[in-house]
Coordinates of C-alpha atoms and ligand atoms in Angstrom, one line a residue:
X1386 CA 13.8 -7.7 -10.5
X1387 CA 16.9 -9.2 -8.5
X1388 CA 20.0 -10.3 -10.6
X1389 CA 18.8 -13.8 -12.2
X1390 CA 21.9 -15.1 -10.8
X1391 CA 20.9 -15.0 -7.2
X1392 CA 17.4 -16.0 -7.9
X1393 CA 18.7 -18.9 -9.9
X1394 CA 21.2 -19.9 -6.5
X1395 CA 17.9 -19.7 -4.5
X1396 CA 16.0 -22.1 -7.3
X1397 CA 19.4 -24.9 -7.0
X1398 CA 18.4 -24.7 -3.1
X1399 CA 14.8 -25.5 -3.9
X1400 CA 16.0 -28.2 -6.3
X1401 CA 18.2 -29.8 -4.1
X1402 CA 15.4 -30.4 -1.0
X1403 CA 12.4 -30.7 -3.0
X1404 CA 10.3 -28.7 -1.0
X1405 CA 7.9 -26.2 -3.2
X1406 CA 5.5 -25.0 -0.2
X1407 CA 3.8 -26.1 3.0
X1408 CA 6.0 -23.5 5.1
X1409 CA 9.1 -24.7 3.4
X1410 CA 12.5 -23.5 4.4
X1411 CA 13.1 -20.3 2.7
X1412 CA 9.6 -19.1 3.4
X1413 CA 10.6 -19.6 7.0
X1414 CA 13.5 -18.2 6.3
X1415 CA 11.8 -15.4 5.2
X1416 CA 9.3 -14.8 7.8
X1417 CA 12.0 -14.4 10.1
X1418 CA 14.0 -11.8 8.0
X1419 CA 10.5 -10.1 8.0
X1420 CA 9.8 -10.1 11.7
X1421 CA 13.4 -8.5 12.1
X1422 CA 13.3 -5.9 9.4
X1423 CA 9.9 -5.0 11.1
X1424 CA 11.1 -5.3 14.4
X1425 CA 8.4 -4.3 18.0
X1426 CA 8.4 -8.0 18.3
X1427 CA 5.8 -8.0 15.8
X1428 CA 4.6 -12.1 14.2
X1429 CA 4.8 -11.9 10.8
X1430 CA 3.0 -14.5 8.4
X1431 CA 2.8 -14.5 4.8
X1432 CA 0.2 -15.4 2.7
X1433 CA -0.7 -15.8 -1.4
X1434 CA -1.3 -12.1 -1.6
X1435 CA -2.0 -9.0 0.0
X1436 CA -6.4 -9.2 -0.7
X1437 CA -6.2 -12.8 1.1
X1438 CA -4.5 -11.0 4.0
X1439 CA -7.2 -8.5 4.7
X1440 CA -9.6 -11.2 4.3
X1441 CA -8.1 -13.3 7.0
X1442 CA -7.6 -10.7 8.8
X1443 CA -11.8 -9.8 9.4
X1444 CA -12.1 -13.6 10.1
X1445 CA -9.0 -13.9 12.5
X1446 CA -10.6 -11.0 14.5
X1447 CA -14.3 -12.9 13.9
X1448 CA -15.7 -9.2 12.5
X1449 CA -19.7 -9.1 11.4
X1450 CA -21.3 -6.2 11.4
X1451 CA -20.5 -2.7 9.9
X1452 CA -16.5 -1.6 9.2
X1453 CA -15.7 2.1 9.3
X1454 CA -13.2 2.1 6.0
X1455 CA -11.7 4.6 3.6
X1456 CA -13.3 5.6 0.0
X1457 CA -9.6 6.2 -1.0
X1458 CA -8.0 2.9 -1.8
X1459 CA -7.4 0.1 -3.8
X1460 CA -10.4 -2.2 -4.5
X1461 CA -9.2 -5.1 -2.4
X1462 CA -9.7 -2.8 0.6
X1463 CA -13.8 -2.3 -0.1
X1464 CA -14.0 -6.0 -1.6
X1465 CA -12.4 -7.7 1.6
X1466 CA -15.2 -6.5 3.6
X1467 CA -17.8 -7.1 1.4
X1468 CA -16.3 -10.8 0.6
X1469 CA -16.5 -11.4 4.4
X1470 CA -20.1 -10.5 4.6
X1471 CA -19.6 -7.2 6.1
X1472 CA -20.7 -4.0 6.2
X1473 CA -17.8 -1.1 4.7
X1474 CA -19.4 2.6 6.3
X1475 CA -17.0 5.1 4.7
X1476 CA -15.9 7.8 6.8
X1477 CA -14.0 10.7 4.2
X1478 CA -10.5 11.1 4.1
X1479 CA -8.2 14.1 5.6
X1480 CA -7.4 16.8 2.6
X1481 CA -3.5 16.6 3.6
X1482 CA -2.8 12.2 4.1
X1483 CA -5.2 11.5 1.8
X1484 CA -5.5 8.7 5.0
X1485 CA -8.6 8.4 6.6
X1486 CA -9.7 11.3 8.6
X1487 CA -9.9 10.4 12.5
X1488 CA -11.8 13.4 13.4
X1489 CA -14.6 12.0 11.2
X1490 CA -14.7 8.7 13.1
X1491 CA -16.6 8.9 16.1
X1492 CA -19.9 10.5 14.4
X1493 CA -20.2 7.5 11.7
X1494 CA -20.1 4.5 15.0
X1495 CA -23.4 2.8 15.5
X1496 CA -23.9 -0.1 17.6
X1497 CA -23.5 -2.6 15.1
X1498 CA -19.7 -1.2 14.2
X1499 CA -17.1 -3.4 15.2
X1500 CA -13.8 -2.3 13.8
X1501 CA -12.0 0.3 11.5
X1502 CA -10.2 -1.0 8.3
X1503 CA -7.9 2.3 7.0
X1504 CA -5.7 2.6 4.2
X1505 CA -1.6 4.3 4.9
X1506 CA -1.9 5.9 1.2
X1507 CA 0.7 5.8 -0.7
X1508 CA 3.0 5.0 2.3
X1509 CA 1.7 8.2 4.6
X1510 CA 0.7 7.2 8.1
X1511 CA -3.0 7.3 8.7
X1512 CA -3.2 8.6 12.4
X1513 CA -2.1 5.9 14.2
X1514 CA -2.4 7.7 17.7
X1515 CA -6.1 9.1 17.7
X1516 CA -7.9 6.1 15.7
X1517 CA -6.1 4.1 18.5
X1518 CA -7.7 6.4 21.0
X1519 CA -11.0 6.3 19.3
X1520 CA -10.3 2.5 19.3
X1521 CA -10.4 2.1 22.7
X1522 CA -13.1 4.4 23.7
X1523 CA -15.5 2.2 21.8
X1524 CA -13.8 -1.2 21.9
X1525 CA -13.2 -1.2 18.2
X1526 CA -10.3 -3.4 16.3
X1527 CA -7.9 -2.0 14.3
X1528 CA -6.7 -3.3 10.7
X1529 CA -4.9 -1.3 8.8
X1530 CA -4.1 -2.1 4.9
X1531 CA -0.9 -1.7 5.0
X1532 CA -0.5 -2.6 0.8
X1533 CA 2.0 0.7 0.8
X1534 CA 3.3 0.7 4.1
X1535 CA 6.3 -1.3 4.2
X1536 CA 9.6 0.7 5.2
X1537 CA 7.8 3.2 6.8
X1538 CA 8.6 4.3 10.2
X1539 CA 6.7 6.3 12.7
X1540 CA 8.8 7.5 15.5
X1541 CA 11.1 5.3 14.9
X1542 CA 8.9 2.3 14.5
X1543 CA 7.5 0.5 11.5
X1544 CA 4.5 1.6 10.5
X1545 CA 3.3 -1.8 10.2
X1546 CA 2.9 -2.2 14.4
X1547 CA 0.3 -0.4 14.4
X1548 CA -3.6 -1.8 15.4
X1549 CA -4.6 -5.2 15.8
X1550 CA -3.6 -6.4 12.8
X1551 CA -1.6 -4.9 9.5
X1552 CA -2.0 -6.7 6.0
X1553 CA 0.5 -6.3 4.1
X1554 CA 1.0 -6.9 -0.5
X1555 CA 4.1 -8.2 -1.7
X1556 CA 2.9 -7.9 -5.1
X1557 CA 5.2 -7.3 -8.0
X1558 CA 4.1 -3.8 -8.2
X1559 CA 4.9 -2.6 -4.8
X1560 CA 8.4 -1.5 -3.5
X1561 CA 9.2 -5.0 -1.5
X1562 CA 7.6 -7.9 -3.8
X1563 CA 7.1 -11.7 -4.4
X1564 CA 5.5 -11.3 -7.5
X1565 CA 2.5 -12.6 -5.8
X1566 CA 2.1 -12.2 -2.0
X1567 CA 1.0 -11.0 1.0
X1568 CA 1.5 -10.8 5.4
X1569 CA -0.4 -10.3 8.2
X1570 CA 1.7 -8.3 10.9
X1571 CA 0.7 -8.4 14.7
X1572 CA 1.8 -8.2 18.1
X1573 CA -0.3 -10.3 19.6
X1574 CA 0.8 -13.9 19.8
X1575 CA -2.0 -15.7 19.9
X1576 CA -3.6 -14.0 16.5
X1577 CA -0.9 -14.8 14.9
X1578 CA -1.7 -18.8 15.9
X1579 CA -4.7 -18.3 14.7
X1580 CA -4.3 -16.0 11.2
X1581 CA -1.3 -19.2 11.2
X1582 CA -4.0 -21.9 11.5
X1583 CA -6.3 -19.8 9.2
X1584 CA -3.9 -19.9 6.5
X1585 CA -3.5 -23.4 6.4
X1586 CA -6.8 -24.9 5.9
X1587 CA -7.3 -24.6 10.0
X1588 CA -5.1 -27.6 10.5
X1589 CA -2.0 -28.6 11.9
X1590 CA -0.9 -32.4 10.2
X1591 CA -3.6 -34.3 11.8
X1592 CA -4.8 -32.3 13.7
X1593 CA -8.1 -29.8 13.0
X1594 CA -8.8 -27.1 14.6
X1595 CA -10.7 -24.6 12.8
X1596 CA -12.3 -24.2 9.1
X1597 CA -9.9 -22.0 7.0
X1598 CA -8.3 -21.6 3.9
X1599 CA -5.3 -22.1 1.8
X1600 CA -3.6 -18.9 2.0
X1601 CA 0.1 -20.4 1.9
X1602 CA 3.2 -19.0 -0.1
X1603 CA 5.0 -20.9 -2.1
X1604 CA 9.3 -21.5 -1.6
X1605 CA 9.5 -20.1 -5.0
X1606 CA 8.0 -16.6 -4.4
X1607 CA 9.7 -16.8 -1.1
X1608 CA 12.9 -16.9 -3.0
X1609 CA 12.3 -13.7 -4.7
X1610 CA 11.5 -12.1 -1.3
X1611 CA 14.7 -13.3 0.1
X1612 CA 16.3 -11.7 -3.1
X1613 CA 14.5 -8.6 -2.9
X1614 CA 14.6 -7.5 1.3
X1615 CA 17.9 -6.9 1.6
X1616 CA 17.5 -4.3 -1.3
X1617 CA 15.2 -2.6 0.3
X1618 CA 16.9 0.2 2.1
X1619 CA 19.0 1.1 -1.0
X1620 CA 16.0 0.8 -3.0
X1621 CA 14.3 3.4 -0.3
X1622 CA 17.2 5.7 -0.4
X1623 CA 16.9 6.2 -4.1
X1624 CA 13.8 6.5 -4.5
X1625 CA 13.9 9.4 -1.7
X1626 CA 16.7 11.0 -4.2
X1627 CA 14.3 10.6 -7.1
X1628 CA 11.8 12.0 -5.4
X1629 CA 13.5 15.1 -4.7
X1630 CA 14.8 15.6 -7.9
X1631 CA 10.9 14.8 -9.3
X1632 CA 10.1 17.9 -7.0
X1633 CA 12.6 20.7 -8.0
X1634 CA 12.0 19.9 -11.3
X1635 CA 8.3 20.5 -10.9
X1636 CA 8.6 23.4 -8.8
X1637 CA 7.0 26.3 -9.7
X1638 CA 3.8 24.9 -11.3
X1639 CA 0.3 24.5 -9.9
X1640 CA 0.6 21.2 -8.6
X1641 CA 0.6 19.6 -5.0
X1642 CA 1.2 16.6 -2.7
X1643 CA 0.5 14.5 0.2
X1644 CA 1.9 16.1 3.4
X1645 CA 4.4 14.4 5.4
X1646 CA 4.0 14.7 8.9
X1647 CA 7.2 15.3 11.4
X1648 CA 8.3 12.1 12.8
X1649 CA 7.6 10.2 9.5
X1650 CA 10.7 7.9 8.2
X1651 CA 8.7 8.0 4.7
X1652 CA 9.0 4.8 2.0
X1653 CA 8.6 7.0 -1.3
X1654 CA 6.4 4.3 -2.4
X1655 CA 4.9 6.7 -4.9
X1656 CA 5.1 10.1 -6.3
X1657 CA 1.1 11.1 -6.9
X1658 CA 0.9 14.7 -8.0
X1659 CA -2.3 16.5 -7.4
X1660 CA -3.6 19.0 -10.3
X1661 CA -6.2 22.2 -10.0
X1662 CA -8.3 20.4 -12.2
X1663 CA -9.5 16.7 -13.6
X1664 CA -9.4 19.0 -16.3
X1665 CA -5.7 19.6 -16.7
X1666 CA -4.9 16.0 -15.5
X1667 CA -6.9 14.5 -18.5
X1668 CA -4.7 16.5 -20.8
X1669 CA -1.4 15.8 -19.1
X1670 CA -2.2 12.1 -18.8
X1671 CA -2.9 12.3 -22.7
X1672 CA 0.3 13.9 -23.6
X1673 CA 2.7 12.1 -21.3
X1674 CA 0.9 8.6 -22.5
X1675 CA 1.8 9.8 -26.5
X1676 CA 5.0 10.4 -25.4
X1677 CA 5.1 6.4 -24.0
X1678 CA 4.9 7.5 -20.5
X1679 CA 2.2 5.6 -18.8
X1680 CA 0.6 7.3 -15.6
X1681 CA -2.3 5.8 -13.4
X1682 CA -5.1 7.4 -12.0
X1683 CA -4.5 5.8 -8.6
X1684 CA -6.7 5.9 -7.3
X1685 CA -10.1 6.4 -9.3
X1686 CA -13.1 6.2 -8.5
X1687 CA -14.0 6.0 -5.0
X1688 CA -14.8 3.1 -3.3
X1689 CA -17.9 4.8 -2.2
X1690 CA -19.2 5.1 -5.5
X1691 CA -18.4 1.1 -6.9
X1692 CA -21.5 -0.2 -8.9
X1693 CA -22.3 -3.0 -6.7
X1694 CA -22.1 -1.1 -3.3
X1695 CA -23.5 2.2 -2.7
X1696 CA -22.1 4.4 0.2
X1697 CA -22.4 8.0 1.8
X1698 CA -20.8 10.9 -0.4
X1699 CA -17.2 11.7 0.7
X1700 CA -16.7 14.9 -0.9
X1701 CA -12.8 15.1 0.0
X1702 CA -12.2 11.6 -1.1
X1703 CA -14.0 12.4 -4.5
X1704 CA -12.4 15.6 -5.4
X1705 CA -9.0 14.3 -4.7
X1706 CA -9.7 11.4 -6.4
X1707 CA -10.5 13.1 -9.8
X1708 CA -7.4 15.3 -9.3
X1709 CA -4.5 12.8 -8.5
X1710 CA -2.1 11.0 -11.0
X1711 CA 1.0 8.6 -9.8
X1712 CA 3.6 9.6 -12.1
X1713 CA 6.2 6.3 -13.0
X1714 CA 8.4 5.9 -10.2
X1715 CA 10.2 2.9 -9.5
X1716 CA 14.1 1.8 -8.7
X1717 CA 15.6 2.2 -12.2
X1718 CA 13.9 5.2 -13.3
X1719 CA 17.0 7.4 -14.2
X1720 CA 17.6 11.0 -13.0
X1721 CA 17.1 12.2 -16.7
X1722 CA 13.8 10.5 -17.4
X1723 CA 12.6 12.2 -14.0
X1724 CA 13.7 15.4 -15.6
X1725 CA 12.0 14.2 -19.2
X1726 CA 8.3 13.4 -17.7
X1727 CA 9.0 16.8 -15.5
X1728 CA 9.5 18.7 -18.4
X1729 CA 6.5 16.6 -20.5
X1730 CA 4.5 17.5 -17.3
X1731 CA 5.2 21.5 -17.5
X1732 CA 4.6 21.9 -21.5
X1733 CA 1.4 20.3 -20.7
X1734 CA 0.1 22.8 -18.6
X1735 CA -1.4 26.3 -20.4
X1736 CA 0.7 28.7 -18.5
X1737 CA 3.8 26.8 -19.3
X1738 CA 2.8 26.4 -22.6
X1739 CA 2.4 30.1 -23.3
X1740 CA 5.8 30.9 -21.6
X1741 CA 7.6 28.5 -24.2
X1742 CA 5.8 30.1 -27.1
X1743 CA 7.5 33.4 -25.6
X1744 CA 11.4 31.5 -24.9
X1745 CA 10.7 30.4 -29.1
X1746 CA 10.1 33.8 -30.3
X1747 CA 12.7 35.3 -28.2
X1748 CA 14.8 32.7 -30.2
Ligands
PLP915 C1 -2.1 -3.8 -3.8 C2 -3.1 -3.5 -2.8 C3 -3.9 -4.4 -2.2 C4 -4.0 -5.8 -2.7 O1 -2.9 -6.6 -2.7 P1 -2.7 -7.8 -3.7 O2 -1.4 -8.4 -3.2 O3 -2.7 -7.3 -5.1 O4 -3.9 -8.7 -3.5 C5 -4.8 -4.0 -1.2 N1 -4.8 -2.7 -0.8 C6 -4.0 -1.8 -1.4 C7 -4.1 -0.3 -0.9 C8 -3.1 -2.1 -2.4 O5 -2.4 -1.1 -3.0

């Protein structure tokens, strides 16, 4: 949350020009800080949320057929697709990005496939360079779900530039927020006209162009955005500390993590640790949660496995799946609780718990 002061300066400006929506001034305002932070001369537009950007983003690129996607992601991902009468074909995910694995592409493409909709989990690049290769090859377009993505850089460049089109969540739970809300990030000029048209019931005043949708943000979330983006760099730079201190004070026990590739200016949108067994994570989800620390299996199930949509097995996606737990991590976690769920984490684990009995009776 910003200081309630500044949000309350931004409400008196909202007041004073009675102007709640419609592409009012500080969602304008906005935008702009948006397209600057991102930078590549990218368009940025927002919308009511990041689902109804991945929505308008398989209609602004006129998609039908079948969508190579990721099991490993947050509903909205799957459900996009499927709300734009698509067809998701889930290719697995690579054991180290948990992103979706581009070697696996090429042998899931039939003739009816028309684009690839992948997932940068948790804020780690898919690869950007070979599913743009593989792209090409077979005149595919590129969306990435973006949902974690924002304030990462790949060589130098936000991660958001990447494909056709990025769709972006601003919602209260991710590290940049609205409360409710959403983007659609491209580089080409005239999709971004048309995701602009799309958004807005297809019409400009009088004028009607297209059939769309109401998609708009509202000067009030807008507000909190403004609020909230010029945080964002300290709030990365914390979170980067936390995250260190998250891993020295879990060193040592059988857990592991995503793998952050070389040329990766990372976001530390999350901290998911990965267990030996769903076993053990059941058991240190139970303990940390009677201690009042709340954990999420995030995410769980598969999207390949939803009751109302069947797809092939991904065995990688599905064994991760059951073995990963996001830990709390957010801007005013304090060094010491990092250090208390750490230490909540190792007496949960056998091993550890053996060793204490030992440090007592050596007491
Ligand atoms: C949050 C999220 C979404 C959906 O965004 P909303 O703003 O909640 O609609 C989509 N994909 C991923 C990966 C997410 O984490």
């Amino acid at each position: 949350m910003p200081p309630l002061a500044e949000y309350t300066d931004y409400l008196n400006r909202i007041w004073a020009q009675r102007r709640l929506t419609n592409g009012g001034p500080l969602a304008e305002e906005l935008e702009l800080e948006l397209a600057a932070f991102v930078g590549n001369e990218a368009h940025v537009q927002l919308v009511a949320n990041g689902t109804v950007a991945l929505q308008l983003a398989i209609r602004a690129l006129e998609l039908t057929g079948e969508i190579i996607t990721t099991p490993f992601s947050y509903v909205a991902t799957t459900g996009s697709i499927l709300w734009e009468k698509c067809t998701p074909v889930f290719v697995d995910i690579d054991e180290s990005t948990f992103c979706l694995d581009a070697a696996k592409i090429e042998a899931a493409i039939t003739p009816r496939t028309q684009a690839i909709l992948a997932t940068h989990v948790y804020g780690y690049p898919c690869d950007v360079v070979r599913i743009a290769e593989i792209a090409e090859r077979h005149q595919l377009k590129v969306i990435y779900d973006g949902a974690h993505a924002f304030g990462t850089r790949v060589a130098g460049r936000s991660l958001l530039t990447y494909g056709d089109i990025t769709a972006c969540s601003f919602h209260a739970t991710k590290l940049f927020h609205m409360a409710e809300g959403g983007a659609l990030v491209t580089r080409e000029l005239a999709l971004a006209e048309k995701i602009g048209l799309l958004r807005t019931n297809g019409h400009h005043g009088d004028h009607y162009v297209m059939a769309g949708t109401n998609a708009k943000t509202s000067e009030l979330n807008a507000a909190l955005g403004l609020c909230l983006l010029p945080r964002v760099p300290g709030f990365i730079e914390h979170r980067a500390a936390l995250y260190r201190l998250y891993r020295e004070e879990l060193a040592g026990l059988p857990l592991s993590y995503p793998l952050l590739t070389v040329d990766v200016d990372y976001n530390y949108a999350y901290f998911p640790v990965i267990f030996s067994t769903e076993m053990q994570l059941l058991t240190t989800k139970e303990q940390l949660a009677a201690a009042g620390v709340g954990t999420r299996r995030y995410f769980f199930p598969t999207l390949n496995a939803l009751p109302y949509h069947t797809g092939a097995p991904c065995p990688v996606a599905e064994d991760i799946s059951q073995r990963v737990l996001c830990l709390p991590f957010y801007q005013e976690l304090t060094p010491s609780q990092v250090q208390l769920i750490a230490q909540l984490v190792r007496v949960s684990m056998p091993a550890e718990e053996a060793e204490l009995a030992l440090l007592c009776i050596n007491e």
